[in-house]
Every structure is written in C-alpha cells, then in structure tokens.
Coordinates of C-alpha atoms in Angstrom, one line a residue:
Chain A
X1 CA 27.1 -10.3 -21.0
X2 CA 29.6 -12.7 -18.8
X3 CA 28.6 -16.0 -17.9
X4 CA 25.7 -17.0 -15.9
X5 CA 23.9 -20.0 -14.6
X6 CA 20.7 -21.5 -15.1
X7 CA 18.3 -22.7 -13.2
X8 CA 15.5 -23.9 -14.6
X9 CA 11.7 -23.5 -12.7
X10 CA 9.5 -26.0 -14.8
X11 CA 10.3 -25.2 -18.4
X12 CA 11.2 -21.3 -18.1
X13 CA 15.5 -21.0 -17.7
X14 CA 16.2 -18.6 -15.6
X15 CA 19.9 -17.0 -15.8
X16 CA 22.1 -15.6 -13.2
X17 CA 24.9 -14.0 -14.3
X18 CA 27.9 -14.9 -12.3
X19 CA 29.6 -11.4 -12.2
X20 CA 27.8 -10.4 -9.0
X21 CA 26.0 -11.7 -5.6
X22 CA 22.6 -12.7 -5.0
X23 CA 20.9 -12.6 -1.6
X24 CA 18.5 -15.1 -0.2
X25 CA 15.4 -12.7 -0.7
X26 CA 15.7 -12.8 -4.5
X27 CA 17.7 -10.1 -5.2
X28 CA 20.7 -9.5 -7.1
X29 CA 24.2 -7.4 -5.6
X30 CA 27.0 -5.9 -7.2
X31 CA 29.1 -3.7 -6.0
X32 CA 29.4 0.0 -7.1
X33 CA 32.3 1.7 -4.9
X34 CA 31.2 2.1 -1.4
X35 CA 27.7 0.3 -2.3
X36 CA 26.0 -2.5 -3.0
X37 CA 23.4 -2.1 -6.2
X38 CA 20.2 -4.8 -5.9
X39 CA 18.0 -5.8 -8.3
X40 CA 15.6 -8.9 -8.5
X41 CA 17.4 -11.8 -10.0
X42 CA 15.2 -13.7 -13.0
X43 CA 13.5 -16.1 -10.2
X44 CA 11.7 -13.3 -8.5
X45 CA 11.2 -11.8 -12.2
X46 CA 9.7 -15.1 -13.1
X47 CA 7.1 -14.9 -10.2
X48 CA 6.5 -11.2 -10.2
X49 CA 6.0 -11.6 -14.5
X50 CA 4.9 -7.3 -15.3
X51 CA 5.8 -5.1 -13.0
X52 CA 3.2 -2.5 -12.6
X53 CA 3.8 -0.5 -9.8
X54 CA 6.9 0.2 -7.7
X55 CA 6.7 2.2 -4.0
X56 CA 9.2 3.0 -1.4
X57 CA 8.1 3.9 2.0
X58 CA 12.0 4.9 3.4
X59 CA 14.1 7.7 2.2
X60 CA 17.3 7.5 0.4
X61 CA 20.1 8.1 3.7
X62 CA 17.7 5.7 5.9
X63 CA 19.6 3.4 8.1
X64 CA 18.3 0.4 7.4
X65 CA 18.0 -3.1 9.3
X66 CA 18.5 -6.0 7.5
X67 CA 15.0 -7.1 6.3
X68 CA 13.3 -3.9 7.7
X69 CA 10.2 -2.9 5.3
X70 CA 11.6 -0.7 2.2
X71 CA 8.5 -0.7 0.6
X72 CA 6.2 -3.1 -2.1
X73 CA 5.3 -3.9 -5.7
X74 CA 2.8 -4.7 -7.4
X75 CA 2.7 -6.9 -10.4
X76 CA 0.2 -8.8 -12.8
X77 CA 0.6 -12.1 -10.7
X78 CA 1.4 -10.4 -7.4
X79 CA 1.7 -8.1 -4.5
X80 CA 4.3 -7.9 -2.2
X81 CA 6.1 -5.7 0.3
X82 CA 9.9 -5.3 -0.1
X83 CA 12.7 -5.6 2.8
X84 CA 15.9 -4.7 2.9
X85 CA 18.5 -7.6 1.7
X86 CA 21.4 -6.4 3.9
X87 CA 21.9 -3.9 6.4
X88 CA 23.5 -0.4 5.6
X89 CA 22.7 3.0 4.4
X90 CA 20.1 3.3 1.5
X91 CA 21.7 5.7 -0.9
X92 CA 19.8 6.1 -3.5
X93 CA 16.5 4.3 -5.8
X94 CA 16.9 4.0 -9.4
X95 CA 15.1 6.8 -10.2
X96 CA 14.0 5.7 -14.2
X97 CA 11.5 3.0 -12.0
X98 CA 9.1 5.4 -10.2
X99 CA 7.1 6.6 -13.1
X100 CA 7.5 3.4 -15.1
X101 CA 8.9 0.1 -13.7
X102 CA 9.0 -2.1 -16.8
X103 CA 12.5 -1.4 -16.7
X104 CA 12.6 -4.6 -14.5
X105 CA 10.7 -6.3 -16.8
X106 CA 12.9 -5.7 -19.8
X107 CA 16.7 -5.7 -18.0
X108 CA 16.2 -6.7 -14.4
X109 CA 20.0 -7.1 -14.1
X110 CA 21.1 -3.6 -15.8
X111 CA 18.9 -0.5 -15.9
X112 CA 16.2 -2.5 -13.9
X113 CA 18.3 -1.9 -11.1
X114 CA 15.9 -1.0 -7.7
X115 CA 18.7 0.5 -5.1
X116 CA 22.0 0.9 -3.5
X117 CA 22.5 0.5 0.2
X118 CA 26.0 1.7 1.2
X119 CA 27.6 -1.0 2.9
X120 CA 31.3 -2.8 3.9
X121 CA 32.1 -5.9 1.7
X122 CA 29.9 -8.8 2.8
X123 CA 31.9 -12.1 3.2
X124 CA 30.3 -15.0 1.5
X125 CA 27.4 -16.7 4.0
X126 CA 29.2 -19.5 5.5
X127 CA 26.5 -22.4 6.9
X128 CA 22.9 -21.2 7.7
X129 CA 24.3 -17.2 8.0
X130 CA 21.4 -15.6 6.8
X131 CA 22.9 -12.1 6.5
X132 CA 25.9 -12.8 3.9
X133 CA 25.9 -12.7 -0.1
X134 CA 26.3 -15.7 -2.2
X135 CA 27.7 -16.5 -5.2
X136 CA 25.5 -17.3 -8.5
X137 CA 26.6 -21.1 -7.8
X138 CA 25.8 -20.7 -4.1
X139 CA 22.3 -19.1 -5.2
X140 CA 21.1 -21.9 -7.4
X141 CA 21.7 -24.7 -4.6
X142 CA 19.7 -22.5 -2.8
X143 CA 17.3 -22.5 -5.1
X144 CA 17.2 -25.5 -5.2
X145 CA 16.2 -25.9 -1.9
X146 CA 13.8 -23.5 -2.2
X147 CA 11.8 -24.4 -5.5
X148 CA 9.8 -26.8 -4.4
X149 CA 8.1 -25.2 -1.3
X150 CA 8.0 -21.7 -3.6
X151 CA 5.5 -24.0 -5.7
X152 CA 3.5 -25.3 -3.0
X153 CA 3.1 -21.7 -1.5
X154 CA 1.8 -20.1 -4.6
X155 CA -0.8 -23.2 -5.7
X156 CA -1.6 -23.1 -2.0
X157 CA -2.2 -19.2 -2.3
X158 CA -4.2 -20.0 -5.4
X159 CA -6.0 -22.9 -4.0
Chain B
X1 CA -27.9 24.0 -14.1
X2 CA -25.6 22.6 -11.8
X3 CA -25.7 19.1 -11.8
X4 CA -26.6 17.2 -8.5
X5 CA -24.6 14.3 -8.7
X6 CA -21.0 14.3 -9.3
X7 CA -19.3 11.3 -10.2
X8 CA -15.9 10.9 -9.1
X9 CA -13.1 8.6 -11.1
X10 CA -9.8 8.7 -8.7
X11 CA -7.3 6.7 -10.9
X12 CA -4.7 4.6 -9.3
X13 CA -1.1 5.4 -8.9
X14 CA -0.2 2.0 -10.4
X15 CA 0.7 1.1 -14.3
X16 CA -1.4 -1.7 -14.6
X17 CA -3.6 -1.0 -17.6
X18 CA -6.6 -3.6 -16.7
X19 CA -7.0 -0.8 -13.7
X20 CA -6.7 2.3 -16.4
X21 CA -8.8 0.6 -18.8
X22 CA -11.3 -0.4 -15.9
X23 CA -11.3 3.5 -14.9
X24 CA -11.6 5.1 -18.6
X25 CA -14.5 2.6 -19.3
X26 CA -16.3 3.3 -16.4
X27 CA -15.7 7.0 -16.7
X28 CA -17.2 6.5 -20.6
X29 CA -20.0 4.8 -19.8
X30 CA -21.2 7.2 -16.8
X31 CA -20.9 9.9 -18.8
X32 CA -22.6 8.8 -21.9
X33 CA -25.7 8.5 -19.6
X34 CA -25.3 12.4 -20.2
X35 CA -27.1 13.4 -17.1
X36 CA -24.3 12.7 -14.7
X37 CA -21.0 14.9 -14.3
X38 CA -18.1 13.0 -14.4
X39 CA -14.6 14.0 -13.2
X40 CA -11.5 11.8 -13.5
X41 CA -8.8 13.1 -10.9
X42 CA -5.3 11.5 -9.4
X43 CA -5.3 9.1 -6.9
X44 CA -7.4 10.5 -3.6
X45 CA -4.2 9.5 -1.2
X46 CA -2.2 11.8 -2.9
X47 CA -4.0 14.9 -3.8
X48 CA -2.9 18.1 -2.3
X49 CA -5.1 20.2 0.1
X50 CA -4.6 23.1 -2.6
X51 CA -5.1 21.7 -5.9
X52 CA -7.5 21.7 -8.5
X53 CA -9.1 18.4 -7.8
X54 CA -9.7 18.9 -4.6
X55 CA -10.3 22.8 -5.1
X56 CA -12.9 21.1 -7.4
X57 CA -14.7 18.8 -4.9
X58 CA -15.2 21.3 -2.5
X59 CA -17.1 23.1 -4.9
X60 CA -19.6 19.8 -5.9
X61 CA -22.5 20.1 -3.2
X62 CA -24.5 17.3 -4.0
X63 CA -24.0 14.0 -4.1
X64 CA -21.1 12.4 -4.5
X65 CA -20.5 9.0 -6.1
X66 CA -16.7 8.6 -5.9
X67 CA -14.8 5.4 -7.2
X68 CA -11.2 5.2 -6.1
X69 CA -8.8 2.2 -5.4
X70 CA -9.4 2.5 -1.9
X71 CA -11.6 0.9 1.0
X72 CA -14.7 3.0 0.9
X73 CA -13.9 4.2 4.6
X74 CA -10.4 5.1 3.7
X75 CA -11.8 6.9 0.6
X76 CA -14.7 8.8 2.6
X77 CA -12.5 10.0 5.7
X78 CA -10.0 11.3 3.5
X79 CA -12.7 13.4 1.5
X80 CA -13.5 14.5 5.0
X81 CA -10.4 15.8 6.0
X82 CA -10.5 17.6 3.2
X83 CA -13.8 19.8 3.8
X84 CA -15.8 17.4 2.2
X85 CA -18.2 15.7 4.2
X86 CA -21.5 14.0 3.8
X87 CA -23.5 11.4 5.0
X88 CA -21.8 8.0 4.0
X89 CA -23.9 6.1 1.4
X90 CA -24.2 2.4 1.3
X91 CA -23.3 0.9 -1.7
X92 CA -23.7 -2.6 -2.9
X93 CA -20.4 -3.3 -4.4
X94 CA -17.6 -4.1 -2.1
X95 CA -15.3 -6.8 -2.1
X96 CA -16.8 -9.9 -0.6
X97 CA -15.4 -9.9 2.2
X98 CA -15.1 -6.3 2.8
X99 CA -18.1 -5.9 5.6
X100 CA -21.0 -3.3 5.1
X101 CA -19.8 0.1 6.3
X102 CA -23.0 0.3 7.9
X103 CA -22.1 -2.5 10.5
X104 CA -18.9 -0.2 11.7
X105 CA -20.3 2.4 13.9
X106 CA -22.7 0.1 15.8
X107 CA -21.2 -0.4 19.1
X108 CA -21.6 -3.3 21.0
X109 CA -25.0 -3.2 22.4
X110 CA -23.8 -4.8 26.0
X111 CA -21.4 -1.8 26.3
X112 CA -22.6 1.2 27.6
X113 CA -23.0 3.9 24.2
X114 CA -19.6 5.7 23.3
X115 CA -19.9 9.3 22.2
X116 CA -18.2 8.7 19.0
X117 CA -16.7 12.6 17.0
X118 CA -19.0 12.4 14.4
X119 CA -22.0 12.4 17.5
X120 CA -21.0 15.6 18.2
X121 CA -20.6 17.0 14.4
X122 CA -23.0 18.2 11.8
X123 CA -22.6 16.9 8.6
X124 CA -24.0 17.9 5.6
X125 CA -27.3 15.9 4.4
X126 CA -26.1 15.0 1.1
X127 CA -24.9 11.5 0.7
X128 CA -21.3 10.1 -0.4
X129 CA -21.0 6.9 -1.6
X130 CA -17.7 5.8 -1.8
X131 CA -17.0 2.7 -4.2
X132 CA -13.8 0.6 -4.1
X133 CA -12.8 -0.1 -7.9
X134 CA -11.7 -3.5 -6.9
X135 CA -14.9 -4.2 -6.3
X136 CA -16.2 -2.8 -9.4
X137 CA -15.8 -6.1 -11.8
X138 CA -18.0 -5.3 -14.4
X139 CA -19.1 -2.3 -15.7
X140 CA -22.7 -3.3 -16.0
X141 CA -23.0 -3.8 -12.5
X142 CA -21.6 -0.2 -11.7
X143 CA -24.1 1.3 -14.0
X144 CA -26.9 -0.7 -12.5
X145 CA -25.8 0.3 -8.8
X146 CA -25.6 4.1 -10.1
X147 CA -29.3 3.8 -11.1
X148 CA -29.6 2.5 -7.7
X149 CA -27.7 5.4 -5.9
X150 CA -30.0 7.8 -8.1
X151 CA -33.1 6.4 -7.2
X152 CA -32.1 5.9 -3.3
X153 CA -31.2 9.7 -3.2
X154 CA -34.7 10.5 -5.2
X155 CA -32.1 12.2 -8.4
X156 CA -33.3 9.3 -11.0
X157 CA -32.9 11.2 -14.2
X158 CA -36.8 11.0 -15.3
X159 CA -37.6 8.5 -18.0
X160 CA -38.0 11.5 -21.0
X161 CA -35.2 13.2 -19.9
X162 CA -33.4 9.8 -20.5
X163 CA -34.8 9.4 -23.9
X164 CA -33.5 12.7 -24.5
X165 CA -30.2 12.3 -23.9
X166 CA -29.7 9.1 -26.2
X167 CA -28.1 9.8 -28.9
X168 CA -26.6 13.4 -28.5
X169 CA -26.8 14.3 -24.9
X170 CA -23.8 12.3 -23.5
X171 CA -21.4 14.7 -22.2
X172 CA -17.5 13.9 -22.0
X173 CA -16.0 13.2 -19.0
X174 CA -13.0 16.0 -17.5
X175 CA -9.9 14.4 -16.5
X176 CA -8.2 17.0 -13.9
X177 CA -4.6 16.7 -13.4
X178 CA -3.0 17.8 -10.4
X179 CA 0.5 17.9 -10.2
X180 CA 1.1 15.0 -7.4
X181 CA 3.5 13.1 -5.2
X182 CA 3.3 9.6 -3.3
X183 CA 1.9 10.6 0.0
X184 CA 1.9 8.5 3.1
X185 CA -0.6 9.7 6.4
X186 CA -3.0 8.5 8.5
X187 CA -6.9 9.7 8.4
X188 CA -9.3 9.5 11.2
X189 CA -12.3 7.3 11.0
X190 CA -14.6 10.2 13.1
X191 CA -17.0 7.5 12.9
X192 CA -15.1 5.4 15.1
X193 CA -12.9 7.6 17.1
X194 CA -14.3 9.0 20.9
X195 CA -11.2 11.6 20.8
X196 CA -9.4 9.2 23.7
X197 CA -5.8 11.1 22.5
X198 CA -3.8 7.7 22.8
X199 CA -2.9 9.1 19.0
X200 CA -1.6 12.4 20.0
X201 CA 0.5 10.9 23.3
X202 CA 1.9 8.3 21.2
X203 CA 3.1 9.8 18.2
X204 CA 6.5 11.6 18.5
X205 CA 6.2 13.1 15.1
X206 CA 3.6 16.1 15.8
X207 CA 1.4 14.7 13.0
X208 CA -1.6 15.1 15.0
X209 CA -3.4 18.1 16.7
X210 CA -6.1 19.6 18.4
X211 CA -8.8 21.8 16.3
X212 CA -10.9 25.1 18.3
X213 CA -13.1 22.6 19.5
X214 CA -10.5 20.2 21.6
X215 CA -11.5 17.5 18.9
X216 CA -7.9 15.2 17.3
X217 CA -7.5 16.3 14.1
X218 CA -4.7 15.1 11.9
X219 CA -2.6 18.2 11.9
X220 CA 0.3 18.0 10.0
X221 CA 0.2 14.9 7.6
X222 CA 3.3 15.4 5.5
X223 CA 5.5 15.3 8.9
X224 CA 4.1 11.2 9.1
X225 CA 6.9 8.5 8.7
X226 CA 6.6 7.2 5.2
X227 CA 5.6 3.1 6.1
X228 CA 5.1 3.6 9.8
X229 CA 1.7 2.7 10.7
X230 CA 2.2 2.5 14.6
X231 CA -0.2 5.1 15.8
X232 CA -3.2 2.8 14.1
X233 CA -1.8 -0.4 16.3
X234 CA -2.3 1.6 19.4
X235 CA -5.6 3.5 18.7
X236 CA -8.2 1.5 20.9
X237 CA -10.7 2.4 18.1
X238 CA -8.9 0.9 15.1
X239 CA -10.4 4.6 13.9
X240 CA -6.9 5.1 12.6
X241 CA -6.7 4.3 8.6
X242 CA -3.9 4.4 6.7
X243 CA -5.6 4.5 3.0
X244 CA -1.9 2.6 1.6
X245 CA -0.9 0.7 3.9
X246 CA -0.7 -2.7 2.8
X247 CA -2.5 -4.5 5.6
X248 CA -6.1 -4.2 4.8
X249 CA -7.1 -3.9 8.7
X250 CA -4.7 -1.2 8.4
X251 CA -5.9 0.3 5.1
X252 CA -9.6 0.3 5.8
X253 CA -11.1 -2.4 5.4
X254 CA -14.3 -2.9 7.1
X255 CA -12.9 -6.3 8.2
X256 CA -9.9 -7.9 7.1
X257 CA -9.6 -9.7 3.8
X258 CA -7.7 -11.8 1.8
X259 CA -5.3 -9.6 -1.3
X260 CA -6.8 -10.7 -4.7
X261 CA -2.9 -11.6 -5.9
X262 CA -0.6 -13.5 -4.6
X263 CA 1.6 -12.0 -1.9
X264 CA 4.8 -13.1 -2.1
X265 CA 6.4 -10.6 0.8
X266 CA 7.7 -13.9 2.4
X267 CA 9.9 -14.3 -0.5
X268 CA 11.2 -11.1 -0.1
X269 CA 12.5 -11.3 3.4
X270 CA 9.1 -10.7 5.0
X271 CA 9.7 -11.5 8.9
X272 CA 7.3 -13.8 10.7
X273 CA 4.3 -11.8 12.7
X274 CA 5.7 -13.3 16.5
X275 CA 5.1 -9.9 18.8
X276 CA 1.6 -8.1 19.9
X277 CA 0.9 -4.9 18.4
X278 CA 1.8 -2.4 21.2
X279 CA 5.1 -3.9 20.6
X280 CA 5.2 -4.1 17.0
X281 CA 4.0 -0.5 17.1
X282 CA 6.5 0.8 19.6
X283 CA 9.0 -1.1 17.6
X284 CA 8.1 0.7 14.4
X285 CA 7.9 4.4 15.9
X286 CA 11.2 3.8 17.1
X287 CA 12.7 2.6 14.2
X288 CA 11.7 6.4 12.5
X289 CA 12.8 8.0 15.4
X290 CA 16.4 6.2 15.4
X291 CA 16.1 6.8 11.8
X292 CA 15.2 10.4 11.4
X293 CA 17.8 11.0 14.4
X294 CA 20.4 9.5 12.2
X295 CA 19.4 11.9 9.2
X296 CA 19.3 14.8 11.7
X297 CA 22.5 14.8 12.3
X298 CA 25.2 12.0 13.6
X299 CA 24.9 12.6 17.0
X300 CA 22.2 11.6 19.3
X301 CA 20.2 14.9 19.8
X302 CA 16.8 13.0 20.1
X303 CA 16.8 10.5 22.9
X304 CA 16.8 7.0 22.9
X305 CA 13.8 5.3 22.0
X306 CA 11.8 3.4 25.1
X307 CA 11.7 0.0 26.8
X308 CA 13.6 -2.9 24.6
X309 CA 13.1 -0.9 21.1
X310 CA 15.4 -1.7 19.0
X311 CA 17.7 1.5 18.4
X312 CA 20.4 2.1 16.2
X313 CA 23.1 -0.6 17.3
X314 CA 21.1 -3.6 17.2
X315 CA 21.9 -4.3 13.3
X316 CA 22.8 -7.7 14.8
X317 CA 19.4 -8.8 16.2
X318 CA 18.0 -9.1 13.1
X319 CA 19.5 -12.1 12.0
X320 CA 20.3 -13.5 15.6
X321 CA 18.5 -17.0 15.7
X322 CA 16.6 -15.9 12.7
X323 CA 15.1 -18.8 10.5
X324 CA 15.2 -18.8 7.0
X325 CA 11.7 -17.4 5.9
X326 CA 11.1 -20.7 3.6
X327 CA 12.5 -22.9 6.4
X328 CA 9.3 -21.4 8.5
X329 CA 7.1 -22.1 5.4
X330 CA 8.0 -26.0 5.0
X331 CA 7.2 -26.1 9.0
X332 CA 4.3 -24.3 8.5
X333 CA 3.4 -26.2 5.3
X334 CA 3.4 -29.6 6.6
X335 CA 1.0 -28.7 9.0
X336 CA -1.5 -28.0 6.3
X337 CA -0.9 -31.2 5.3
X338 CA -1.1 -30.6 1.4

C-alpha cells in the first residue's frame, strides 16, 4: 500500500493512507471516474471494533443531501445510523457487505468499501466548510481536534 | 395431538453471534422440555405474507409464545397484520425501561373514553405473548417465565407428564427458512389507533387503505419509503410502529429508552434534533417524494412538495450555518460539566 499517516487514539495506531480523502464523518473518499467510493477510515473502525450488521434505508440512484440518513450499523461496541458524507447521486453499495460485513473489519480501505455517490470533484474544505474533502494530513488535525471530546462522549455514554 | 403452545424463535437479521447463540440456546432448551413446539423462523419484519413461516403461524391456534428482536408491540401488531391475532399476553421480561404493555391502551381517565379499533374487533381468546430477546438475558429466566406463561394460560405440562419426558421425550426444534429480503413498513398499533385517517391524508405513497369495514388498514407495505418514518410523527395516537426504525418511540417501545450500545450516529454526521415533528415529518415525506420524482424520471411530473420542504435544489441548506456536530458536543458537554 502507499503511504499513510498515523494517528494514534491511546495506544492503538490508526493509519490513513494518504492516496485518497477523508470526510469529517469518519469516512474515507476516493475517486472512481465519475464517483466518489467511501469507506470508514481506521478511527471509526476503531470505535465501531466487529461490524455485525450493515442496513441501508435509500436506494442506489437516490439523490442524496449531504448528511441525509443512508442507513445504520451495528457493531459489538455500537449502534449508529449512517448519513451521507457529501451530496450527490448514490450509485451503488458494495454489494459483498449485506450478507456479511466483516469485510470492514478485515480491509476497511479496499474490499470493505460501503458506497459510491456520483459526484463533481470536491475542492479541499477551506476554513470551517463543512461540505469539502480533506486530505489524510488535513484529517489527522482534525482529529486531533476531535479525540478528546470523542472520549468524553463515549465514557459519558458509558457512565 | 396438536400441541397447544407454540413457541416462536424469530432470529435477527444481524451477524452478531452472542444474538445467534442467545436464539439457538434458548430454542435448545425449550424444546428439550419436550412438551412445547418450537419453531425457529427469519426475522418477523421481513417475512413475506406468503411464505412458509408465516403460512406456518397461521396454522398454530393456540398460544403463542413468540421471541423476536423486537419491542413486544412491534412484534404482536405485525403477527396481527398477518392473520394472526390474539389476546396480548403480559410477560415479565422486558427491558427495564420498556413500560408494561398493559399500561398502553389505558386512556387517560379525565378524557372522555376513545373507541379505540380493537373495541370494535373480535379477537381470538388465545393469548400471545410477545417477548423481546434483548430482554431475555439469561436463559434461566426465560424458562422460568415459560413455566409462568403455562401456568397463567392453565397449559402447565402436568408433573408426570414432565417426568416422562426427561430423558427421551425432548423433541428438536424446526428451523423454517423462508427466502427473505430487508423490509421497511409501518404496522398499526389497533390498540392505540381510533381510525382518525391523519395516516391515510398524510401519506402520498398509497401505503395505507381502507378494509370492507371503513377500518385503516396498512394496505400496500412494500410501496413505503425505505427510512421514512413520517406518517408515525403525525399519527395523534403514536399507534404508528415502525418495528426497525431506530428510534425506540418509533420502533415500539412502550416508552422510550436508552440503546444498550453506544450510539455514535453523531460521529457519523447525525444532524442535531432542532424542528417539531410535524415538520420533521413533512420534511421527511418530502424528501422521498423529491426523491422518487427524481428516480421517476428527470422531469418534475410529481409536484413540488408543500410549505418550506426542502425539495430538490436546496443541496446548499444543508451545510448553510451548519456547526460541526462535535463543535455542538463540546457546547453541549461543558454543560454537563464532566
């Protein structure tokens, strides 16, 4: 694989390769002609941990919104519903998921892909634009940002 | 003989094998009482009106004692739309703070007494008892509240009968397996519902219809947008359940409770609940319409959808003057002062 980055959430590393985007809902981008592919990235992996159950509530040729409702998962540490990371045309779920999602599990950056929303090339977010795609290097300031309060939100959940 | 009590396993559409080992060992140990019948089917949501689980059901006349990943009420109403009715049992296990089904239908004794569907229905005298598997922790305790459930409905195995099925008299459970599909629909709590048609008016999907006797019925299921749950915001009832949805007001839940995981739909872009639910439920019928309009075809043969709805060219909206989700949490989070 190319090079990533790490970013490291207590002891666990958790790598981004730097030959695609990332979006600020945890989610991976790379573009495939006309699309843009999404998958989690290894800090919503990390959180999620097994992946037991994947379902979509839209239809591939939806229009989506930008974090409309797509569906949810469910996982050994979690449940969560899913939103859209951009706006655009959802063309098509990876397929190999809906009877068994462990594929996330074991490559979430290659055949633990989730879907592809048809889309024109998203310049990189510039300020507090919410709607763009970063880079890996962009990603991991967020997350550094973000780390902190993640943990406070989860032990609070837990609490 | 046929046996009188029917035990009912619906297994989960999820992977997760604590839930499959949870089913199979509560399937096992039912069975090996030997003087129950126990059936293993798909997941209740998505079995089809014409296959052999439910074909199955329908032919069980006695009680039922079904265990499904689903509220009991959820579970019960969508046996019901099925053709198979009873009177709902009572059951000990629930989640905690899942509130006794029996509280539901009681209406508010200042009010003046709402004819309520199921007033105006006969339902067969046999007894469902619908148990959520979440609730079902240990399989000790399910056993124990089967024994309870046989001696409420007066079908307690007798004690020799007992002794004589130690030993050689278990008999296997049957796992039936339909051919299924994710399915996504509402059911109608009759128990709740005083047949008021806001449901009908509101939805622009023709899921629901009118039966012979002028009674709501949910009609056409399949035509339901997948995640739209908009009909159950506006039903003055809340007699509308959607058995998947992920909100468990939503979902059936007798009151609302807290999930047993951790949700982390913030992380994922979940948007912040700002707008009442007439409007959040406006908003989400006309999202499917603007949606199945652009599936339809690319030009705009279905009108526009009502009031401020956001239609097809508002892409922009979304992220105008939008927060970051975990900006929201720190404000939110010093509050709590943690």
């Amino acid at each position: 694989m190319s090079d990533s980055l790490v970013f490291m959430m207590g002891q666990f590393e958790a790598t981004f390769p730097t030959d695609r985007q990332y979006a600020r809902n945890h989610m991976w981008a790379r573009r495939q002609d006309s699309a843009y592919r999404f998958g989690f990235s290894a800090y919503a992996v990390r959180l999620l941990q097994d992946v037991y159950f994947l379902d979509w509530i839209v239809d591939p040729g939806t229009q989506l919104q930008q974090r409309q409702e797509i569906g949810s998962i469910e996982s050994k540490k979690a449940e969560a519903s899913l939103y859209a990371p951009i706006a655009g045309r959802l063309s098509a779920f990876n397929p190999e998921l809906l009877d068994d999602p462990s594929a996330i599990n074991v490559d979430t950056y290659g055949i633990g892909w989730l879907f592809e929303i048809r889309s024109p090339i998203l310049d990189p977010p510039v300020g507090d634009e919410t709607s763009g795609l970063m880079s890996a290097r962009q990603y991991i300031a967020y997350l550094d940002q973000v780390w902190v309060v993640t943990q406070r939100t989860i032990k609070g959940q837990l609490a | 003989m046929k046996p009188e009590i029917t035990v009912v396993v619906s297994q989960g559409p999820s992977h997760d094998p604590t839930k499959r080992s949870r089913e199979h060992e509560i399937a096992d140990r039912l069975s090996g009482r030997g003087d129950l019948e126990v059936l293993v089917v798909p997941h209740l949501n998505d079995l089809r009106p014409d296959g052999d689980s439910l074909g199955a059901l329908r032919q069980r006349t006695g009680h039922l004692i079904v265990f499904s990943w689903l509220y009991p009420r959820a579970a019960h109403w969508i046996l019901d739309r099925h053709r198979i009715s009873g009177q709902r049992g009572t059951t000990r296990l629930h989640l905690d703070t899942d509130g006794e089904p029996s509280d539901e239908t009681s209406s508010d004794p200042q009010q003046e007494p709402v004819e309520r569907v199921i007033d105006t229905r006969t339902v067969p005298t046999r007894a469902i008892y619908c148990i959520d598997l979440r609730a079902c922790t240990s399989a000790d305790a399910v056993l124990q509240e089967v024994e309870h459930i046989l001696t409420e409905t007066g079908m307690r195995a007798s004690r020799s009968s007992m002794a004589a099925s130690e030993g050689n008299g278990s008999r296997p459970w049957r796992s039936i397996a339909d051919d299924i599909q994710r399915r996504w629909y509402p059911v109608i709590d009759f128990g709740r519902c005083t047949n008021c048609m806001e449901c009908i008016d509101f939805c622009l999907f023709g899921v629901y219809g009118i039966d012979e006797s002028d009674t709501i019925l949910v009609e056409q299921p399949d035509n339901c947008r997948k995640g739209c749950p908009a009909c159950s915001r506006v039903c003055p009832e809340n007699a509308i359940i959607f058995p998947q949805h992920k909100s468990p007001a939503i979902a059936g839940a007798s009151s609302s409770i807290d999930g047993l995981k951790v949700d982390l739909s913030q992380l994922f872009g979940k948007p912040e609940p700002d707008q009442h639910s007439r409007q959040v439920a406006q908003q989400e019928r006309d999202q499917q319409l603007a949606a199945s309009a652009n599936q339809s075809s690319d030009s705009s043969s279905i009108a526009p959808p009502s009031q401020d709805a956001p239609g097809r060219d508002t892409s922009d909206d979304t992220s105008d003057g939008m927060n970051d989700d975990l900006d929201k949490l720190i404000n939110a989070l010093d509050q709590f002062d943690l």
